Short mmCIF file of C-alpha atoms in Angstrom, two decimals:
data_model
loop_
_atom_site.label_atom_id
_atom_site.label_comp_id
_atom_site.label_asym_id
_atom_site.label_seq_id
_atom_site.Cartn_x
_atom_site.Cartn_y
_atom_site.Cartn_z
CA MET U 454 -43.08 7.59 -67.31
CA LEU U 455 -41.52 6.26 -64.11
CA LYS U 456 -38.44 8.51 -64.48
CA LYS U 457 -40.58 11.65 -64.65
CA ILE U 458 -42.41 10.65 -61.54
CA SER U 459 -39.34 10.03 -59.53
CA VAL U 460 -37.73 13.56 -60.74
CA GLY U 461 -41.21 15.32 -59.70
CA VAL U 462 -41.32 13.55 -56.25
CA ALA U 463 -37.53 14.67 -55.55
CA GLY U 464 -38.21 18.29 -56.82
CA ASP U 465 -41.34 18.46 -54.11
CA LEU U 466 -39.03 17.12 -51.40
CA ASN U 467 -36.14 19.80 -51.84
CA THR U 468 -38.95 22.75 -52.10
CA VAL U 469 -40.63 21.42 -48.75
CA THR U 470 -37.07 20.96 -47.22
CA MET U 471 -36.32 24.60 -48.08
CA LYS U 472 -39.46 25.99 -46.59
CA LEU U 473 -39.13 24.07 -43.30
CA GLY U 474 -35.59 25.33 -43.12
CA CYS U 475 -36.74 28.79 -43.45
CA VAL U 476 -39.59 28.55 -40.84
CA LEU U 477 -37.09 27.09 -38.52
CA MET U 478 -34.51 29.63 -38.97
CA ALA U 479 -37.44 32.43 -38.42
CA TRP U 480 -38.53 30.73 -35.16
CA ALA U 481 -34.87 30.55 -33.87
CA LEU U 482 -34.25 34.20 -34.75
CA TYR U 483 -37.73 35.13 -33.12
CA LEU U 484 -36.70 33.02 -30.05
CA SER U 485 -33.30 34.34 -29.83
CA LEU U 486 -34.81 38.15 -29.80
CA GLY U 487 -37.34 36.98 -27.24
CA VAL U 488 -34.29 35.30 -24.83
CA LEU U 489 -32.34 38.49 -25.21
CA TRP U 490 -35.19 40.87 -24.46
CA VAL U 491 -36.09 38.82 -21.32
CA ALA U 492 -32.46 38.70 -20.38
CA GLN U 493 -32.09 42.78 -20.83
CA MET U 494 -35.36 43.30 -18.67
CA LEU U 495 -34.02 40.87 -15.85
CA LEU U 496 -30.75 42.49 -15.83
CA ALA U 497 -32.44 46.12 -15.63
CA ALA U 498 -34.82 44.95 -13.03
CA SER U 499 -31.93 43.47 -10.50
CA PHE U 500 -28.78 45.38 -11.67
CA GLU U 501 -26.55 45.07 -8.56
CA THR U 502 -22.92 45.79 -8.18
CA LEU U 503 -21.29 43.15 -5.95
CA GLN U 504 -17.79 44.02 -4.63
CA CYS U 505 -15.65 42.08 -1.93
CA GLU U 506 -13.18 44.24 -0.14
CA GLY U 507 -10.16 43.11 1.45
CA PRO U 508 -6.87 41.47 1.01
CA VAL U 509 -6.64 37.81 -0.38
CA CYS U 510 -3.87 36.12 1.67
CA ILE U 511 -2.57 32.77 1.72
CA GLU U 512 -0.98 31.08 4.47
CA GLU U 513 2.73 31.72 3.46
CA SER U 514 2.31 35.29 1.88
CA SER U 515 3.39 38.36 3.56
CA CYS U 516 0.26 40.52 3.25
CA HIS U 517 -1.63 41.31 6.62
CA MET U 518 -5.32 41.27 7.73
CA GLU U 519 -6.96 44.65 8.42
CA ASP U 520 -6.50 45.75 11.82
CA ASP U 521 -10.21 46.81 12.41
CA LEU U 522 -11.17 43.08 11.62
CA THR U 523 -11.63 42.57 15.39
CA ASP U 524 -15.27 41.64 15.54
CA ALA U 525 -15.92 37.89 16.62
CA ARG U 526 -18.75 37.16 13.70
CA GLU U 527 -15.95 38.31 11.24
CA ALA U 528 -13.11 36.30 12.85
CA GLY U 529 -15.12 33.14 12.62
CA PHE U 530 -14.77 33.37 8.64
CA GLN U 531 -11.25 33.19 8.77
CA VAL U 532 -9.56 29.94 7.71
CA LYS U 533 -5.97 29.31 7.12
CA GLY U 534 -5.15 32.71 6.21
CA TYR U 535 -8.31 33.37 3.92
CA THR U 536 -10.88 35.80 5.07
CA PHE U 537 -14.58 35.19 3.82
CA SER U 538 -17.51 37.57 3.62
CA GLU U 539 -20.75 36.86 5.43
CA PRO U 540 -23.05 34.78 2.73
CA PHE U 541 -26.20 36.66 1.48
CA HIS U 542 -29.17 35.59 -0.72
CA LEU U 543 -29.72 37.29 -3.91
CA ILE U 544 -33.34 36.98 -5.41
CA VAL U 545 -34.07 38.27 -9.06
CA SER U 546 -37.67 39.34 -9.79
CA TYR U 547 -39.50 40.72 -12.79
CA ASP U 548 -42.71 41.91 -10.95
CA TRP U 549 -43.71 45.59 -10.96
CA LEU U 550 -43.79 45.66 -7.50
CA ILE U 551 -41.63 43.63 -4.86
CA LEU U 552 -41.21 43.69 -1.06
CA GLN U 553 -37.78 43.72 0.01
CA GLY U 554 -36.95 42.38 3.67
CA PRO U 555 -34.02 41.67 5.56
CA ALA U 556 -30.99 39.25 4.15
CA LYS U 557 -29.94 38.19 7.80
CA PRO U 558 -31.94 36.26 10.42
CA VAL U 559 -34.18 38.53 12.77
CA PHE U 560 -33.81 38.26 16.50
CA GLU U 561 -35.69 39.72 19.19
CA GLY U 562 -34.80 43.28 19.83
CA ASP U 563 -33.68 43.62 16.31
CA LEU U 564 -34.64 46.89 13.91
CA LEU U 565 -36.93 45.64 11.15
CA VAL U 566 -36.91 47.54 7.98
CA LEU U 567 -39.17 46.62 4.69
CA HIS U 568 -39.02 48.45 1.49
CA CYS U 569 -41.64 48.30 -1.10
CA LYS U 570 -39.58 48.69 -4.28
CA ALA U 571 -41.19 49.42 -7.83
CA TRP U 572 -39.99 48.80 -11.19
CA GLN U 573 -37.05 51.07 -12.06
CA ASP U 574 -38.12 52.98 -8.89
CA TRP U 575 -40.91 54.55 -10.46
CA PRO U 576 -43.31 56.80 -8.55
CA LEU U 577 -46.06 55.21 -6.39
CA THR U 578 -49.06 56.34 -4.59
CA GLN U 579 -51.19 54.68 -1.87
CA VAL U 580 -48.67 52.41 -0.51
CA THR U 581 -49.96 49.97 2.03
CA PHE U 582 -48.13 47.18 4.13
CA TYR U 583 -49.94 44.12 5.35
CA ARG U 584 -48.96 41.18 7.81
CA ASP U 585 -51.01 38.26 7.48
CA GLY U 586 -53.57 39.96 5.28
CA SER U 587 -54.00 42.65 7.30
CA ALA U 588 -53.20 46.43 6.82
CA LEU U 589 -50.58 47.74 9.04
CA GLY U 590 -51.37 51.15 8.58
CA PRO U 591 -53.27 53.43 6.13
CA PRO U 592 -52.07 54.07 2.56
CA GLY U 593 -49.59 56.68 2.04
CA PRO U 594 -46.51 57.89 0.14
CA ASN U 595 -44.00 56.14 2.08
CA ARG U 596 -42.50 53.11 0.72
CA GLU U 597 -40.71 52.19 3.78
CA PHE U 598 -41.96 50.29 6.86
CA SER U 599 -40.04 49.65 10.18
CA ILE U 600 -40.30 48.18 13.53
CA ALA U 601 -37.95 49.46 16.14
CA MET U 602 -37.70 46.35 18.32
CA VAL U 603 -39.25 43.31 16.99
CA GLN U 604 -40.73 40.54 18.96
CA GLU U 605 -41.53 36.92 18.32
CA ALA U 606 -45.30 38.01 17.80
CA ASP U 607 -43.99 40.05 14.72
CA SER U 608 -43.40 36.88 12.78
CA GLY U 609 -45.70 36.44 9.64
CA HIS U 610 -46.18 36.77 6.08
CA TYR U 611 -45.57 40.43 4.50
CA HIS U 612 -46.48 42.12 1.48
CA CYS U 613 -47.13 45.60 0.05
CA SER U 614 -49.28 47.11 -2.54
CA GLY U 615 -49.29 50.48 -4.32
CA ILE U 616 -50.58 52.52 -7.43
CA PHE U 617 -48.22 53.35 -10.27
CA GLN U 618 -47.82 57.04 -11.47
CA SER U 619 -46.73 57.81 -14.96
CA PRO U 620 -44.82 56.16 -16.64
CA GLY U 621 -45.82 53.33 -14.87
CA PRO U 622 -48.98 50.98 -15.77
CA GLY U 623 -51.28 53.24 -13.72
CA SER U 624 -52.98 50.61 -12.01
CA PRO U 625 -52.80 49.05 -8.41
CA GLU U 626 -50.18 46.39 -7.99
CA THR U 627 -49.51 43.89 -5.27
CA ALA U 628 -45.93 42.38 -4.15
CA SER U 629 -45.51 38.89 -3.51
CA VAL U 630 -45.80 37.35 -0.04
CA VAL U 631 -42.28 37.58 1.91
CA ALA U 632 -42.39 35.15 5.08
CA ILE U 633 -40.53 36.78 8.03
CA THR U 634 -39.59 34.79 11.22
CA VAL U 635 -38.41 36.58 14.34
CA GLN U 636 -36.27 34.04 16.21
CA GLU U 637 -35.68 34.08 19.96
CA LEU U 638 -32.50 35.79 21.07
CA PHE U 639 -32.17 33.62 24.36
CA PRO U 640 -34.56 31.56 26.28
CA ALA U 641 -35.69 32.39 29.53
CA PRO U 642 -33.09 31.67 32.27
CA ILE U 643 -33.26 28.81 34.55
CA LEU U 644 -31.85 29.50 38.09
CA ARG U 645 -29.82 26.31 39.63
CA ALA U 646 -28.44 25.74 43.03
CA VAL U 647 -25.13 23.99 43.97
CA PRO U 648 -24.91 21.73 45.71
CA SER U 649 -28.83 21.58 46.20
CA ALA U 650 -31.81 23.79 46.91
CA GLU U 651 -31.59 22.55 50.47
CA PRO U 652 -28.19 23.03 51.62
CA GLN U 653 -26.52 22.51 55.26
CA ALA U 654 -26.12 25.49 57.20
CA GLY U 655 -22.42 26.59 57.66
CA GLY U 656 -21.44 25.35 54.04
CA PRO U 657 -21.29 27.41 50.69
CA MET U 658 -24.08 27.51 48.25
CA THR U 659 -23.69 29.17 44.55
CA LEU U 660 -26.76 30.08 42.42
CA SER U 661 -26.36 29.86 38.79
CA CYS U 662 -28.50 31.71 35.95
CA GLN U 663 -28.28 29.55 33.12
CA THR U 664 -29.26 30.57 29.33
CA LYS U 665 -27.35 30.77 25.96
CA LEU U 666 -27.20 33.05 23.02
CA PRO U 667 -27.33 31.90 19.36
CA LEU U 668 -24.37 31.55 17.31
CA GLN U 669 -25.14 34.47 15.37
CA ARG U 670 -25.09 36.49 18.47
CA SER U 671 -22.40 34.71 20.09
CA ALA U 672 -20.61 38.28 20.29
CA ALA U 673 -23.34 39.88 22.14
CA ARG U 674 -23.24 40.16 26.12
CA LEU U 675 -25.72 39.36 28.74
CA LEU U 676 -26.10 40.89 32.07
CA PHE U 677 -27.58 39.12 35.10
CA SER U 678 -29.16 39.99 38.35
CA PHE U 679 -30.51 38.07 41.53
CA TYR U 680 -33.63 38.44 43.66
CA LYS U 681 -34.64 37.08 46.97
CA ASP U 682 -38.34 37.28 47.97
CA GLY U 683 -38.83 40.53 45.80
CA ARG U 684 -35.55 42.43 46.71
CA ILE U 685 -32.42 42.57 44.72
CA VAL U 686 -29.40 40.57 46.40
CA GLN U 687 -27.17 41.11 43.43
CA SER U 688 -27.32 43.89 40.97
CA ARG U 689 -26.88 43.77 37.19
CA GLY U 690 -23.53 42.36 36.09
CA LEU U 691 -21.61 40.25 33.73
CA SER U 692 -21.27 37.26 36.46
CA SER U 693 -24.19 34.64 35.86
CA GLU U 694 -23.45 33.37 39.45
CA PHE U 695 -24.25 34.44 42.94
CA GLN U 696 -22.23 32.69 45.56
CA ILE U 697 -22.92 32.56 49.37
CA PRO U 698 -19.82 31.49 51.28
CA THR U 699 -21.42 30.46 54.41
CA ALA U 700 -25.20 29.47 54.19
CA SER U 701 -27.68 29.93 57.13
CA GLU U 702 -31.19 29.77 57.79
CA ASP U 703 -31.71 33.62 56.89
CA HIS U 704 -30.72 32.52 53.43
CA SER U 705 -33.97 30.66 53.02
CA GLY U 706 -36.42 32.19 50.61
CA SER U 707 -37.79 32.61 47.18
CA TYR U 708 -34.87 33.39 44.50
CA TRP U 709 -35.01 34.15 40.68
CA CYS U 710 -32.64 35.78 38.50
CA GLU U 711 -32.80 37.91 35.18
CA ALA U 712 -30.98 37.94 32.15
CA ALA U 713 -30.92 41.25 30.02
CA THR U 714 -29.20 42.85 26.96
CA GLU U 715 -26.78 45.43 27.46
CA ASP U 716 -29.06 48.17 25.98
CA ASN U 717 -32.06 46.36 28.03
CA GLN U 718 -34.21 45.89 24.90
CA VAL U 719 -34.62 42.19 25.87
CA TRP U 720 -34.83 40.71 29.29
CA LYS U 721 -36.30 37.65 30.57
CA GLN U 722 -36.82 35.97 34.19
CA SER U 723 -36.14 32.60 35.45
CA PRO U 724 -38.82 30.74 37.27
CA LYS U 725 -38.87 31.22 41.26
CA LEU U 726 -36.46 28.51 42.91
CA GLU U 727 -37.15 27.92 46.70
CA ILE U 728 -34.10 27.45 48.71
CA ARG U 729 -34.29 25.83 52.30
CA VAL U 730 -31.30 26.07 54.41
CA GLN U 731 -31.13 23.28 56.74
CA GLY U 732 -30.61 24.06 60.46
CA ALA U 733 -27.45 23.43 62.45
CA PRO U 734 -26.72 20.03 63.92
CA SER U 735 -28.83 19.24 67.19
CA SER U 736 -25.58 19.41 69.63
CA ALA U 737 -25.51 23.17 69.14
CA ALA U 738 -26.69 25.00 71.92
CA PRO U 739 -30.35 26.24 71.81
CA PRO U 740 -31.05 30.15 72.15
CA THR U 741 -31.40 31.61 75.57
CA LEU U 742 -34.76 32.83 76.65
CA ASN U 743 -35.15 36.64 77.33
CA PRO U 744 -37.09 37.15 80.58
CA ALA U 745 -40.12 39.03 79.96
CA PRO U 746 -40.14 42.83 81.39
CA GLN U 747 -41.02 43.25 85.16
CA LYS U 748 -44.52 44.82 85.65
CA SER U 749 -45.49 46.98 88.60
CA ALA U 750 -47.08 45.65 91.71
CA ALA U 751 -50.94 45.88 92.46
CA PRO U 752 -52.06 48.88 94.37
CA GLY U 753 -51.84 48.40 98.03
CA THR U 754 -49.26 45.69 98.04
CA ALA U 755 -45.58 46.16 98.62
CA PRO U 756 -43.36 45.50 95.62
CA GLU U 757 -41.78 42.02 95.60
CA GLU U 758 -38.38 41.63 94.28
CA ALA U 759 -37.83 39.29 91.74
CA PRO U 760 -35.88 36.14 92.53
CA GLY U 761 -32.26 36.44 92.14
CA PRO U 762 -30.18 34.41 89.89
CA LEU U 763 -28.87 31.20 90.97
CA PRO U 764 -25.47 30.72 92.16
CA PRO U 765 -22.81 29.39 89.63
CA PRO U 766 -22.82 25.70 89.21
CA PRO U 767 -20.09 23.83 91.26
CA THR U 768 -16.85 23.10 89.32
CA PRO U 769 -16.63 19.27 88.78
CA SER U 770 -14.00 17.63 90.40
CA SER U 771 -12.21 14.60 89.87
CA GLU U 772 -13.28 13.32 93.36
CA ASP U 773 -17.02 13.21 91.98
CA PRO U 774 -17.87 10.10 90.32
CA GLY U 775 -20.64 11.58 88.53
CA PHE U 776 -18.05 13.93 86.42
CA SER U 777 -15.61 11.78 86.00
CA SER U 778 -14.80 9.45 83.14
CA PRO U 779 -13.68 6.01 83.34
CA LEU U 780 -10.04 7.12 82.80
CA GLY U 781 -10.58 9.57 85.96
CA MET U 782 -10.63 12.92 83.84
CA PRO U 783 -13.73 15.30 83.84
CA ASP U 784 -16.44 14.63 81.16
CA PRO U 785 -16.55 17.98 79.25
CA HIS U 786 -20.06 16.91 77.67
CA LEU U 787 -21.67 16.21 80.81
CA TYR U 788 -20.58 19.37 82.32
CA HIS U 789 -22.06 21.16 79.41
CA GLN U 790 -25.36 19.56 79.72
CA MET U 791 -25.60 20.23 83.46
CA GLY U 792 -24.79 23.74 82.76
CA LEU U 793 -27.72 23.87 80.25
CA LEU U 794 -30.05 22.16 82.64
CA LEU U 795 -29.16 24.67 85.60
CA LYS U 796 -29.66 27.60 83.12
CA HIS U 797 -33.13 26.33 81.98
CA MET U 798 -34.10 26.12 85.92
CA GLN U 799 -33.02 29.66 86.47
CA ASP U 800 -34.92 30.87 83.50
CA VAL U 801 -38.13 28.88 84.99
CA ARG U 802 -37.80 30.57 88.22
CA VAL U 803 -37.68 34.15 86.81
CA LEU U 804 -40.66 33.35 84.77
CA LEU U 805 -42.58 32.00 87.96
CA GLY U 806 -41.53 35.08 89.86
CA HIS U 807 -43.01 37.25 87.16
CA LEU U 808 -46.35 35.12 87.11
CA LEU U 809 -46.77 35.34 90.92
CA LEU U 810 -46.59 39.41 90.46
CA GLU U 811 -49.19 39.40 87.69
CA LEU U 812 -51.59 37.13 90.03
CA ARG U 813 -51.15 39.51 92.84
CA GLU U 814 -51.92 42.27 90.51
CA LEU U 815 -55.03 40.71 89.17
CA SER U 816 -56.27 39.87 92.79
CA GLY U 817 -55.86 43.39 93.93
CA HIS U 818 -58.27 44.45 90.85
CA ARG U 819 -60.85 42.11 91.81
CA LYS U 820 -60.99 43.63 95.62
CA PRO U 821 -61.66 47.06 95.05
CA GLY U 822 -63.29 47.80 98.68
CA THR U 823 -60.43 45.88 100.47
CA THR U 824 -58.12 48.26 98.88
CA LYS U 825 -59.72 51.23 99.59
CA ALA U 826 -60.12 50.34 103.23
CA THR U 827 -56.68 49.67 103.53
CA ALA U 828 -55.68 52.70 101.80
CA GLU U 829 -57.82 54.91 104.57
#
């Protein structure tokens, strides 16, 4: 009896094992077919041909680089005889609609182009582009959206939408959001003065317009110009410095500089810098006073000649103790100071003479009767 039962149980186990094996094989076949179908769809959705052109050289090899490989950005990828291409990002998607943006970083002044791509390039209608949820224009058949010169304000989250025509699903579809960041091409320049913003008169001064390009755009060139009090003092050029060999008080003022790209698509100004050139030392001679123009005499009075210039100062001699140094030699500094004093006295005398003439003219206007009687 026990033998029959054990045989029956063994038969049932064999049957169950066979059934489980069949079920597992069926599921494995089904999953394999599903994976193959998904892989085929992914390959069809994003089939791209990647090709790397150019020779592969080692340090000891005899092959040569292409002659046109002169760009600084490409030259930066050469290491020990090998030439590397610039990296890029490959994104595989199985959506009905995707928004294709730039693969490289976007900077100020660049051209931004966005493509709304449909599954296997099926026809689309009512295509609309959005930034941060707001439509950038009315719906239309154009699948491309571009901005000629982007600014930092153009950064945001972009996506597109459209309606598929036959053989597509025939319903509105929306692409996933793509984040685009517009980077600053170069910061606003800063104007610096060397040796300082308050240099001494007679010495040199250099103004430097300081800014920097990013590493990705290090091959670009900037042009610089300098301004003073609203007037240009150095026109646009490659030099970022403005040099003043001999500073004077006339060079004092408000300065600023401007940095711009060669195509003038991006340009920025520096904050203003006040330059105050310090005057010459006090030992320098002060400027001479210009005498005021001589006015005509009052009516009825004879014109009086202005007092003539004073005679030249006497030449100091060694016999005069006031002009002699302890060693018996004339003192040039004292002689110079005496000359300045005599010159100021002469200027004061001329001014007093003109003041006397004006007083006489004023007194003549106040006594018209007397002047009339004298004239009769």
